[in-house]
Every structure is written in C-alpha cells, then in structure tokens.
Amino acid sequence: MAKAIYTYYFCEKVKMIQRPRRNRKSAAIRNMVAETIVTPADLIFPLFLLQDPQAQVPVNSMPGISRKGIEPLLKEVEACMKLGVQAFDIFPVVDESLKSKDAAYSYDSSNFYLKALERVKREFPESCIMTDVAMDPYSTDGHDGIVRDGKIINDETLEVLNKMAVAQAETGADIIGPSDMMDGRVASIRQSLDQAGFTETSIMSYTAKYASAYYGPFRDALDSAPKFGDKKTYQMDPANRKEALREANLDMEEGADMLMVKPAFAYLDIISDLAAHSHLPITAYNVSGEYAMIKAANEKGWLDGDRAADEMLLSIKRAGAKVILTYFAKEFALRYHDRK
Ligand code: PBG
C-alpha cells in the first residue's frame, strides 16, 4: 500500500494529498495544533538562600541568578507569584562554621533555612514550597550521606534525613525533596513524616538522579562540592536506563508522590520511560549546568538564549515531564506574558 502511494506521487507527479505543511502555515494553526505547551504553572523556581537577611550575591557561573538573604528572597517570591510561578525549591548556603560530619545543623531549630521556609510560607500561604533533603550543604565532607573510612554509610544517613525532613515539614513546607539517593529513603522519610503527624506533606523523590557534570555551577553556588572523591556510589551511572525504572518502582512502592529525573535535557529518554511507566506526575530538574551552557553561548552571541531556553523547556515537557524545576522559571514567565 505505502509503496503504491509512493509510486503514484513521484512517477505521475500529481495530487500529493498528504501535505503536512498545511498544519504549519500560520501561527494561528500552529498554536492550535501544538501538542505541548509550557506555562509558568508547570515550573518550580530553585532559589539559593543566604544566612545574611539582606544579602544578595550573584552566582558567577549562572548569569541572572543570585544567592539571596530572606528579605530579597521574599521579594523574588512575590514577583514570581505575580507572574504565575507559584512553586519554589529553596536551597541553603551554609557557612563552613555550621557544617559538621553529621550535618546536625540541618535539623537544629535555630537553622536559618528552617526559619526562612516558615517565613515564606507565612507570607505567601498560597505558594508551594519545596525543600531539599540531603546532607551535602551541611556536611564538612561535602557528601549527601555520612562518611566513614571514605565510604557513604546508607542506613545511618537515613536517620539524619528523617530528622531533616520532619524539621522541614514543621515549617509548613508543602513538598519534601530528598536529593540524596540513599536506598530506602522515601519509605523512611514517609514513615517519619506520618509518625510526626505530617501525612499531608508530599514527597517529590529524586528518583533517577545521575552522577552528572552538569551540577557544577550549583555546587559553586552552595559551596557544597565533595571534599574528596565523587558521588558515583550513590548517584546513578549516566550509562543506565533500565536502572531508572528500578528506582521508579521502589519510589512508587515507598510512597513517593512525584518522581523526578535529573538532569533533564540530557536525559529525555529517561523522562519518557518514567512517564510511560508510572501514573505519578513526572518532574524533571533542568539543572544548573544546562542553564549555564545556554547563558554562556548567548553571551558569546553563538545562539539566541531565550529561544534556546524556551525550546529546552518545551522538549523536556514533550518528553513526558509535567513539572520542570528550572532556573529559567522567572525569565520564562516574563516572556510568556509578553507574548500574550
Ligand atoms: C544536592 C543537590 C545537588 C543539586 C540539587 N541538590 C547537587 C549534587 O547532587 O551534587 C544539583 C542542582 C543543579 O545542578 O541545579 N544534593
């Protein structure tokens, strides 16, 4: 059949009845048939929190992004909410003097991060606030878990993560985001939250988080790079695809509410696999290195950064992510409203 039609078109040179270009002929038609659309409501904006309440310090490797004390951070949240970006993932920049091997400051009631989460939620109750659960910002070793004899100790780390998660839930945070990649942490955190009465606090699990070079600028921003070695004994091997489904199955069984793939743009196959495999919303973390690459090429005049960013977000959503954590969130929302 296909062969007959082919012969007909090209031998007779008449009547090409299939012309896909008809569906692309005007913006009105293109907009109408567009299969994917990104809106500000799909985005989570990661924010870096400084201890000094008024401070604002740019991140060199992430043009347009700065670390902020609580006061400028609240202003940023307010500006984003007006643009329709309602969700924020807040990360603390912790002074070296507050770090320790056991990351005890992470659940200390005097922790400036916990106080800030509470303040944001109090001032913007309708916002969605996500937290980060991992030891690295608080660890003198710069690792996501407890280190002993050069090894990351899984089960003892869970005890720390549980305390951290409950302390964060106490601030009123909406979504707990375990980014540590320890085995069993979703079940362990879920149980701890429930026992403490936080049955309504969600967990967005970093399900398929790869040991990636694309986290470089983030580690600059937080000053959280590992002091020795790398994260390859807990973060996933970029070579692996099926293993992401194994992690997804575990997180679903363990009670995760949303599954995340990280990084996003270099891992569209993983996003697509998880979207086909799970009924949970799939989220993707468009990480710092993916942001930095576009900004750097834009600064050099090598590509149109705004269009490249919009296309990047569209591709991540087209692959199957419903939600995207992205440093482009605010500028995307500004462009989105300009276009309307
Ligand atoms: C820490 C954490 C990292 C990121 C989010 N949480 C870095 C890492 O695992 O080393 C990376 C985010 C980004 O690059 O934008 N657990």
Coordinates of N, CA and C in Angstrom, one line a residue, residues 106-199:
S106 N 21.3 20.7 60.2 CA 20.2 20.7 59.2 C 18.9 20.6 59.9
Y107 N 18.9 20.0 61.1 CA 17.6 19.9 61.8 C 17.6 20.7 63.2
D108 N 18.5 21.6 63.3 CA 18.6 22.4 64.5 C 17.5 23.5 64.5
S109 N 16.8 23.7 65.6 CA 15.7 24.7 65.5 C 16.2 26.1 65.2
S110 N 17.5 26.4 65.4 CA 18.0 27.7 65.1 C 18.4 27.9 63.7
N111 N 18.2 26.8 62.9 CA 18.7 26.8 61.5 C 18.0 28.0 60.7
F112 N 18.8 28.8 60.1 CA 18.2 30.0 59.3 C 17.4 29.5 58.1
Y113 N 17.7 28.4 57.6 CA 16.9 27.8 56.4 C 15.5 27.5 56.9
L114 N 15.4 26.8 58.0 CA 14.1 26.4 58.5 C 13.2 27.6 58.8
K115 N 13.9 28.6 59.4 CA 13.2 29.9 59.8 C 12.7 30.5 58.5
A116 N 13.5 30.5 57.5 CA 13.2 31.2 56.2 C 12.0 30.5 55.5
L117 N 12.0 29.1 55.6 CA 10.9 28.4 55.0 C 9.6 28.8 55.6
E118 N 9.7 28.9 57.0 CA 8.5 29.2 57.7 C 8.0 30.6 57.3
R119 N 8.9 31.5 57.2 CA 8.5 32.9 56.9 C 7.9 33.0 55.5
V120 N 8.5 32.3 54.5 CA 8.0 32.3 53.1 C 6.5 31.8 53.1
K121 N 6.4 30.7 53.8 CA 5.0 30.0 53.9 C 4.0 30.9 54.6
R122 N 4.5 31.6 55.6 CA 3.6 32.5 56.4 C 3.2 33.7 55.5
E123 N 4.1 34.3 54.8 CA 3.8 35.5 54.0 C 3.1 35.1 52.7
F124 N 3.4 33.9 52.2 CA 2.8 33.5 50.9 C 2.2 32.1 51.1
P125 N 1.1 32.1 51.8 CA 0.5 30.7 52.1 C 0.0 30.0 50.9
E126 N -0.3 30.7 49.8 CA -0.8 30.1 48.6 C 0.4 29.6 47.7
S127 N 1.6 29.9 48.1 CA 2.8 29.4 47.3 C 3.0 27.9 47.6
C128 N 3.7 27.2 46.8 CA 4.1 25.8 47.0 C 5.6 25.8 47.3
I129 N 5.9 25.4 48.5 CA 7.4 25.5 48.9 C 7.9 24.0 49.0
M130 N 9.0 23.8 48.2 CA 9.7 22.5 48.2 C 11.0 22.7 48.9
T131 N 11.5 21.7 49.6 CA 12.7 21.7 50.3 C 13.7 20.7 49.7
D132 N 14.9 20.8 50.2 CA 15.9 19.8 49.8 C 16.4 19.0 51.0
V133 N 16.3 17.7 50.8 CA 16.8 16.8 51.9 C 18.0 16.1 51.4
A134 N 19.2 16.4 51.9 CA 20.5 15.8 51.7 C 21.5 16.4 52.6
M135 N 22.5 15.7 52.9 CA 23.5 16.3 53.9 C 24.5 17.3 53.3
D136 N 24.6 17.2 52.0 CA 25.8 18.0 51.5 C 25.9 19.5 51.8
P137 N 24.9 20.3 51.9 CA 25.1 21.7 52.2 C 25.6 21.8 53.7
Y138 N 25.4 20.8 54.5 CA 25.7 20.9 55.9 C 26.9 20.0 56.3
S139 N 27.5 19.3 55.3 CA 28.5 18.3 55.7 C 29.9 18.8 55.4
T140 N 30.7 18.7 56.4 CA 32.2 19.0 56.2 C 32.8 18.2 55.1
D141 N 32.2 17.0 54.8 CA 32.7 16.2 53.8 C 32.2 16.5 52.4
G142 N 31.1 17.3 52.4 CA 30.5 17.7 51.1 C 29.8 16.6 50.4
H143 N 29.4 15.5 51.2 CA 28.7 14.4 50.6 C 27.3 14.4 51.1
D144 N 26.4 13.7 50.4 CA 25.0 13.6 50.7 C 24.7 12.7 51.9
G145 N 25.7 11.9 52.3 CA 25.4 11.0 53.4 C 26.6 11.0 54.4
I146 N 26.4 10.2 55.5 CA 27.5 10.2 56.5 C 28.7 9.4 55.9
V147 N 29.9 10.0 56.1 CA 31.1 9.4 55.6 C 31.9 8.7 56.7
R148 N 32.3 7.4 56.4 CA 33.2 6.8 57.4 C 34.2 6.0 56.6
D149 N 35.5 6.1 56.9 CA 36.5 5.4 56.1 C 36.3 5.6 54.6
G150 N 36.0 6.8 54.2 CA 35.9 7.1 52.8 C 34.6 6.5 52.1
K151 N 33.7 5.9 53.0 CA 32.5 5.3 52.4 C 31.3 6.1 52.9
I152 N 30.2 6.1 52.1 CA 29.0 6.7 52.4 C 28.1 5.7 53.1
I153 N 27.7 5.9 54.4 CA 27.0 4.9 55.1 C 25.5 5.1 55.0
N154 N 24.9 4.2 54.3 CA 23.5 4.4 53.9 C 22.5 4.5 55.0
D155 N 22.4 3.4 55.9 CA 21.3 3.3 56.8 C 21.4 4.4 58.0
E156 N 22.6 4.7 58.4 CA 22.8 5.8 59.4 C 22.4 7.1 58.8
T157 N 22.6 7.3 57.5 CA 22.3 8.5 56.9 C 20.7 8.7 56.9
L158 N 20.0 7.6 56.8 CA 18.5 7.7 56.8 C 18.0 8.4 58.1
E159 N 18.7 8.1 59.2 CA 18.3 8.7 60.5 C 18.4 10.2 60.4
V160 N 19.5 10.7 59.8 CA 19.7 12.2 59.7 C 18.6 12.7 58.7
L161 N 18.4 12.1 57.6 CA 17.4 12.5 56.6 C 16.0 12.6 57.2
N162 N 15.7 11.6 58.0 CA 14.4 11.6 58.7 C 14.2 12.9 59.5
K163 N 15.2 13.2 60.3 CA 15.1 14.4 61.2 C 15.0 15.6 60.4
M164 N 15.8 15.7 59.3 CA 15.8 16.9 58.5 C 14.4 17.1 57.8
A165 N 13.9 16.0 57.3 CA 12.6 16.0 56.7 C 11.5 16.5 57.6
V166 N 11.5 15.9 58.9 CA 10.4 16.3 59.8 C 10.6 17.8 60.2
A167 N 11.9 18.2 60.4 CA 12.1 19.6 60.8 C 11.6 20.6 59.6
Q168 N 11.8 20.1 58.4 CA 11.3 20.9 57.3 C 9.8 20.9 57.2
A169 N 9.2 19.8 57.4 CA 7.7 19.7 57.4 C 7.1 20.6 58.5
E170 N 7.8 20.7 59.6 CA 7.3 21.6 60.7 C 7.2 23.0 60.3
T171 N 8.0 23.4 59.3 CA 7.9 24.8 58.9 C 6.7 25.1 58.0
G172 N 6.0 24.1 57.6 CA 4.8 24.2 56.8 C 5.1 24.0 55.3
A173 N 6.3 23.5 55.0 CA 6.7 23.3 53.6 C 5.7 22.2 53.0
D174 N 5.5 22.4 51.7 CA 4.5 21.6 51.0 C 5.1 20.3 50.5
I175 N 6.3 20.4 50.0 CA 6.9 19.2 49.3 C 8.3 19.0 49.9
I176 N 8.6 17.8 50.3 CA 10.0 17.4 50.8 C 10.7 16.8 49.6
G177 N 11.9 17.3 49.3 CA 12.6 16.8 48.1 C 13.9 16.1 48.5
P178 N 13.8 14.7 48.7 CA 15.1 14.0 49.0 C 16.0 13.9 47.8
S179 N 17.1 14.6 47.8 CA 18.0 14.6 46.6 C 19.3 13.8 46.9
D180 N 19.3 13.0 47.9 CA 20.5 12.3 48.4 C 20.8 11.0 47.8
M181 N 19.8 10.3 47.2 CA 20.0 9.0 46.5 C 20.4 7.8 47.5
M182 N 20.1 7.9 48.8 CA 20.3 6.8 49.6 C 19.2 5.8 49.4
D183 N 19.5 4.5 49.5 CA 18.5 3.5 49.3 C 17.5 3.5 50.5
G184 N 16.2 3.4 50.2 CA 15.2 3.3 51.2 C 14.8 4.6 51.8
R185 N 15.2 5.7 51.3 CA 15.0 7.0 52.0 C 13.5 7.4 51.8
V186 N 12.9 7.1 50.7 CA 11.5 7.6 50.6 C 10.6 6.9 51.6
A187 N 10.7 5.6 51.8 CA 9.9 4.9 52.8 C 10.2 5.4 54.2
S188 N 11.5 5.6 54.4 CA 11.9 6.0 55.8 C 11.4 7.4 56.1
I189 N 11.5 8.3 55.1 CA 11.0 9.7 55.3 C 9.5 9.7 55.4
R190 N 8.9 8.9 54.6 CA 7.4 8.9 54.6 C 6.9 8.4 56.0
Q191 N 7.5 7.4 56.5 CA 7.2 6.9 57.8 C 7.4 7.9 58.9
S192 N 8.5 8.6 58.9 CA 8.9 9.6 59.9 C 7.9 10.7 59.8
L193 N 7.6 11.2 58.6 CA 6.6 12.3 58.5 C 5.2 11.9 59.0
D194 N 4.8 10.7 58.7 CA 3.5 10.2 59.1 C 3.4 10.1 60.7
Q195 N 4.5 9.5 61.2 CA 4.6 9.4 62.7 C 4.5 10.7 63.4
A196 N 5.1 11.8 62.7 CA 5.1 13.1 63.3 C 3.8 13.9 63.0
G197 N 2.9 13.2 62.3 CA 1.6 13.8 62.0 C 1.5 14.6 60.7
F198 N 2.6 14.5 59.9 CA 2.6 15.2 58.6 C 2.2 14.4 57.4
T199 N 1.0 13.8 57.6 CA 0.5 12.9 56.5 C 0.2 13.7 55.2

